[in-house]
mmCIF file of C-alpha atoms in Angstrom:
data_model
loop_
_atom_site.group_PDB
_atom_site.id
_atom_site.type_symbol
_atom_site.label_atom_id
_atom_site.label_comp_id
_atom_site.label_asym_id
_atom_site.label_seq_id
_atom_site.Cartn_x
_atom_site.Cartn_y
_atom_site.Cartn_z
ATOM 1 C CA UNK A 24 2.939 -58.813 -81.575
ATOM 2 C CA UNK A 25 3.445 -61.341 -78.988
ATOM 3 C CA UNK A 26 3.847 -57.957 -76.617
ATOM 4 C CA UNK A 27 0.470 -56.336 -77.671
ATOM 5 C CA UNK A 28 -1.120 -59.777 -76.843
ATOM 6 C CA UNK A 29 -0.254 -60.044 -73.586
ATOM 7 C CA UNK A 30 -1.061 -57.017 -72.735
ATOM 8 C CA UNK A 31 -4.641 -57.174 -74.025
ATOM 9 C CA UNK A 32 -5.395 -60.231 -72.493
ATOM 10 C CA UNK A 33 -3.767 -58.496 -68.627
ATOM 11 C CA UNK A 34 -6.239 -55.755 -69.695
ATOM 12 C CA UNK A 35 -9.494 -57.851 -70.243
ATOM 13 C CA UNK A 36 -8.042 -59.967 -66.959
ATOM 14 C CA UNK A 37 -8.337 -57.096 -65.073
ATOM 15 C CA UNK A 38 -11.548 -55.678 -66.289
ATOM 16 C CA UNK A 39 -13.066 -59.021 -65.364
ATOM 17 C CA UNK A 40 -12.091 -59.066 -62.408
ATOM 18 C CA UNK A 41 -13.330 -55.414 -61.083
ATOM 19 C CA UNK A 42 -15.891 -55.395 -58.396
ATOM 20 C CA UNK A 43 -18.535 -53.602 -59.469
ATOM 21 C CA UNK A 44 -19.535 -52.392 -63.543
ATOM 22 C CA UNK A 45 -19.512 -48.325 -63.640
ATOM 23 C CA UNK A 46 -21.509 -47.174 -67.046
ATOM 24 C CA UNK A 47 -23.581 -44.366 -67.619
ATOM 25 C CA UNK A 48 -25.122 -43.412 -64.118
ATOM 26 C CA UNK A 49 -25.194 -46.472 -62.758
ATOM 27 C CA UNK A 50 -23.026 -48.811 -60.235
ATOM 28 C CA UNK A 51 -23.500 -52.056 -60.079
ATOM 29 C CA UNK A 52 -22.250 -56.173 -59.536
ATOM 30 C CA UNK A 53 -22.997 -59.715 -60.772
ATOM 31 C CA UNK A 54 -25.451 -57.509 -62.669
ATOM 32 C CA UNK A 55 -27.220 -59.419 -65.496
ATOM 33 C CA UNK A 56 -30.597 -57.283 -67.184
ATOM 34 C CA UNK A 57 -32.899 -58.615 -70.161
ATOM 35 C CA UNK A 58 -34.918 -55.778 -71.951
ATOM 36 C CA UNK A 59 -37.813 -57.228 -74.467
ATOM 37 C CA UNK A 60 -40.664 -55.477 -75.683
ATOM 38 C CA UNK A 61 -42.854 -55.505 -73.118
ATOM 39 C CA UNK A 62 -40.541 -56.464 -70.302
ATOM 40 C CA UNK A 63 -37.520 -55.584 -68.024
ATOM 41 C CA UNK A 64 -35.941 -57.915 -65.551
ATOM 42 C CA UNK A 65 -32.493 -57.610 -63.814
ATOM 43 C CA UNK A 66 -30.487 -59.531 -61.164
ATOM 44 C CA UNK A 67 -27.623 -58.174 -59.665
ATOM 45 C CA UNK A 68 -25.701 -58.525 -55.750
ATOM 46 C CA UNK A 69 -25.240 -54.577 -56.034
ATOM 47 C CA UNK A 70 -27.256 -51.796 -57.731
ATOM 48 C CA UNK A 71 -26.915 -47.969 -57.389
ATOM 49 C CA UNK A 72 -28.332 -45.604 -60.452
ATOM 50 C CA UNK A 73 -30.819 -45.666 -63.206
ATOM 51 C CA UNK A 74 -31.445 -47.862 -66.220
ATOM 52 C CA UNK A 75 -34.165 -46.932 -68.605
ATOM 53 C CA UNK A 76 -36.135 -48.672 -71.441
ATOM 54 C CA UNK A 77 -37.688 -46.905 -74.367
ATOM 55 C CA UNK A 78 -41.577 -48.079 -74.838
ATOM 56 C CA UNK A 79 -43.304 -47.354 -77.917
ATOM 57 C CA UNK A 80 -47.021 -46.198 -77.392
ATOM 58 C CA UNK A 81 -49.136 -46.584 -80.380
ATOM 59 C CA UNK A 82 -52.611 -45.318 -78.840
ATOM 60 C CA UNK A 83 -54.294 -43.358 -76.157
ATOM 61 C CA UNK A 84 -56.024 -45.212 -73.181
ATOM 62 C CA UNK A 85 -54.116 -46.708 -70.401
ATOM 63 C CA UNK A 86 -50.431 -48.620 -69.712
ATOM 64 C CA UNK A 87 -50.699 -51.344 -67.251
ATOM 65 C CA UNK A 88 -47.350 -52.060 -65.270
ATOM 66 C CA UNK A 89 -46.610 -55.084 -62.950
ATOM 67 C CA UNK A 90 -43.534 -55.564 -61.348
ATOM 68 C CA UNK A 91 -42.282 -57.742 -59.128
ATOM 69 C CA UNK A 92 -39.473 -57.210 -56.215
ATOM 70 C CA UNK A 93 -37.095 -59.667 -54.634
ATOM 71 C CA UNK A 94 -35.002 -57.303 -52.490
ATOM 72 C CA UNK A 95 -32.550 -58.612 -50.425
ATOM 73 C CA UNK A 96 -31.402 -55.400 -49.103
ATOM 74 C CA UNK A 97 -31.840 -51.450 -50.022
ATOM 75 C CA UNK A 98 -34.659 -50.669 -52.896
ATOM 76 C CA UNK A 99 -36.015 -50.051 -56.168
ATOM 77 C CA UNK A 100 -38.033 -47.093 -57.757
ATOM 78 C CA UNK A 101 -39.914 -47.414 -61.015
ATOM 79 C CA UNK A 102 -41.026 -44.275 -63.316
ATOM 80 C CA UNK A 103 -42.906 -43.697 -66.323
ATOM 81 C CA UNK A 104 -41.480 -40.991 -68.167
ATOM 82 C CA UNK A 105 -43.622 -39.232 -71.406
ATOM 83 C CA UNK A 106 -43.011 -37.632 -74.322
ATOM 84 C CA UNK A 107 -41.609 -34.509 -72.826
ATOM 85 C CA UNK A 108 -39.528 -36.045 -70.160
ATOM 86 C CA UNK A 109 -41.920 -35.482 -67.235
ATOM 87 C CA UNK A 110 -42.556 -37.867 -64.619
ATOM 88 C CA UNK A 111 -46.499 -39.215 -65.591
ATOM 89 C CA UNK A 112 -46.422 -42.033 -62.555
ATOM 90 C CA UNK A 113 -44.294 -43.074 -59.866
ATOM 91 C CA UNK A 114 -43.915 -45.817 -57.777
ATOM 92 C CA UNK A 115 -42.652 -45.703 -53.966
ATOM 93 C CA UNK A 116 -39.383 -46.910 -52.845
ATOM 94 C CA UNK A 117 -39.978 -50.769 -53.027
ATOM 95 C CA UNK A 118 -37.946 -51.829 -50.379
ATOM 96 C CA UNK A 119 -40.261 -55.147 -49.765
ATOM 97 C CA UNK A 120 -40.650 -58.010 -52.144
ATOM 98 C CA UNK A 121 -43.944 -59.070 -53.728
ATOM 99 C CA UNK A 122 -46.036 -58.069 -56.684
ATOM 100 C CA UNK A 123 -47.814 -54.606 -57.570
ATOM 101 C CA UNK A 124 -49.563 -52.887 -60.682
ATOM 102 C CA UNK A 125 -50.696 -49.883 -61.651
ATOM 103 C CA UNK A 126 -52.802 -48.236 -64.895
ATOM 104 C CA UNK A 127 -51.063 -45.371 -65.662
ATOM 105 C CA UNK A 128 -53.178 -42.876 -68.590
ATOM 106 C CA UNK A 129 -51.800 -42.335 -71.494
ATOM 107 C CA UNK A 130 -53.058 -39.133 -73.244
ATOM 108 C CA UNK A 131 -50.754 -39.269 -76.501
ATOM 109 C CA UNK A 132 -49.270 -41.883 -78.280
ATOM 110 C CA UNK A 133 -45.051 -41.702 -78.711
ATOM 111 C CA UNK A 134 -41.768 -43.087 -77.160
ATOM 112 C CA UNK A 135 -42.187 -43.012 -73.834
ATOM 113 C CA UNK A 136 -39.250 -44.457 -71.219
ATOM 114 C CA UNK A 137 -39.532 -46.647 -68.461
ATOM 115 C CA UNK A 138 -36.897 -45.552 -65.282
ATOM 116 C CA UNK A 139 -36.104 -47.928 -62.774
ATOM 117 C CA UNK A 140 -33.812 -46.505 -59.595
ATOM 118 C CA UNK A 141 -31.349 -48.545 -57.931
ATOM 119 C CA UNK A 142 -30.578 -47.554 -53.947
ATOM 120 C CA UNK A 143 -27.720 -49.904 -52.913
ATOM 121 C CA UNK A 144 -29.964 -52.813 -54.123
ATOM 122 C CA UNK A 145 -29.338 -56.075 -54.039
ATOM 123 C CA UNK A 146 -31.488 -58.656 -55.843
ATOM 124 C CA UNK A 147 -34.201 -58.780 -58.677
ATOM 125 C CA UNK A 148 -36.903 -57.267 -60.624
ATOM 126 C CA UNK A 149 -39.029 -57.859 -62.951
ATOM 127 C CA UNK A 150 -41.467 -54.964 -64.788
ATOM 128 C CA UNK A 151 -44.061 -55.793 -67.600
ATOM 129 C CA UNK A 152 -46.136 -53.231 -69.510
ATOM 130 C CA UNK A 153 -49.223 -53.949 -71.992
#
């Protein structure tokens, strides 16, 4: 028992202490992300790969994004995915910090996903929909 314990706890020791977090198609370090419903912000020293959120659209008309950069190095891409998995909007690279928007039409109502594209990033974001 006493065995299986320390070797668990060498384990989790030397999970915590790994560099960077590899999961799904993604890299990344220090990385800390809060999804909500109508928002997606991340910090992280390192970020390479895609996260996505799942957004529920319950009407037709338009989805407003804002985001907001704080790059300290590389950059960040934001998508709207729909329905069918095409690409309805995209930003550009954001490789400078500030504040943007865009009103993206929506044309059916569904579960559409949000994509945001780490390229060796290093910083934070912040994306809101309504």
């Amino acid at each position: 028992m006493m065995i299986r314990l320390s070797i668990f706890l060498i384990l989790i020791f030397m999970v915590s202490c790994a560099p960077k977090i590899f999961y799904n198609n993604i890299s990344a370090r220090d990385w800390s992300i809060q999804k909500e419903k109508e928002e997606l912000d991340a910090s992280f020293s390192y970020f390479s790969g895609s996260v996505y959120q799942d957004i529920a659209i319950e009407k037709d008309g338009e989805l407003k994004l804002i985001w907001n950069t704080n790059l300290e190095k590389g950059a960040i891409e934001f998508s709207l995915i729909d329905t069918k998995g095409e690409k309805l909007w995209n930003s550009t690279k954001q490789i400078k910090n500030g504040t943007e928007e865009v009103n993206v039409p929506i044309t059916e109502k569904g579960i559409y996903k949000i994509e945001v594209k780490g390229y060796d990033a290093s910083g934070k974001f912040d994306l809101k929909w309504k």
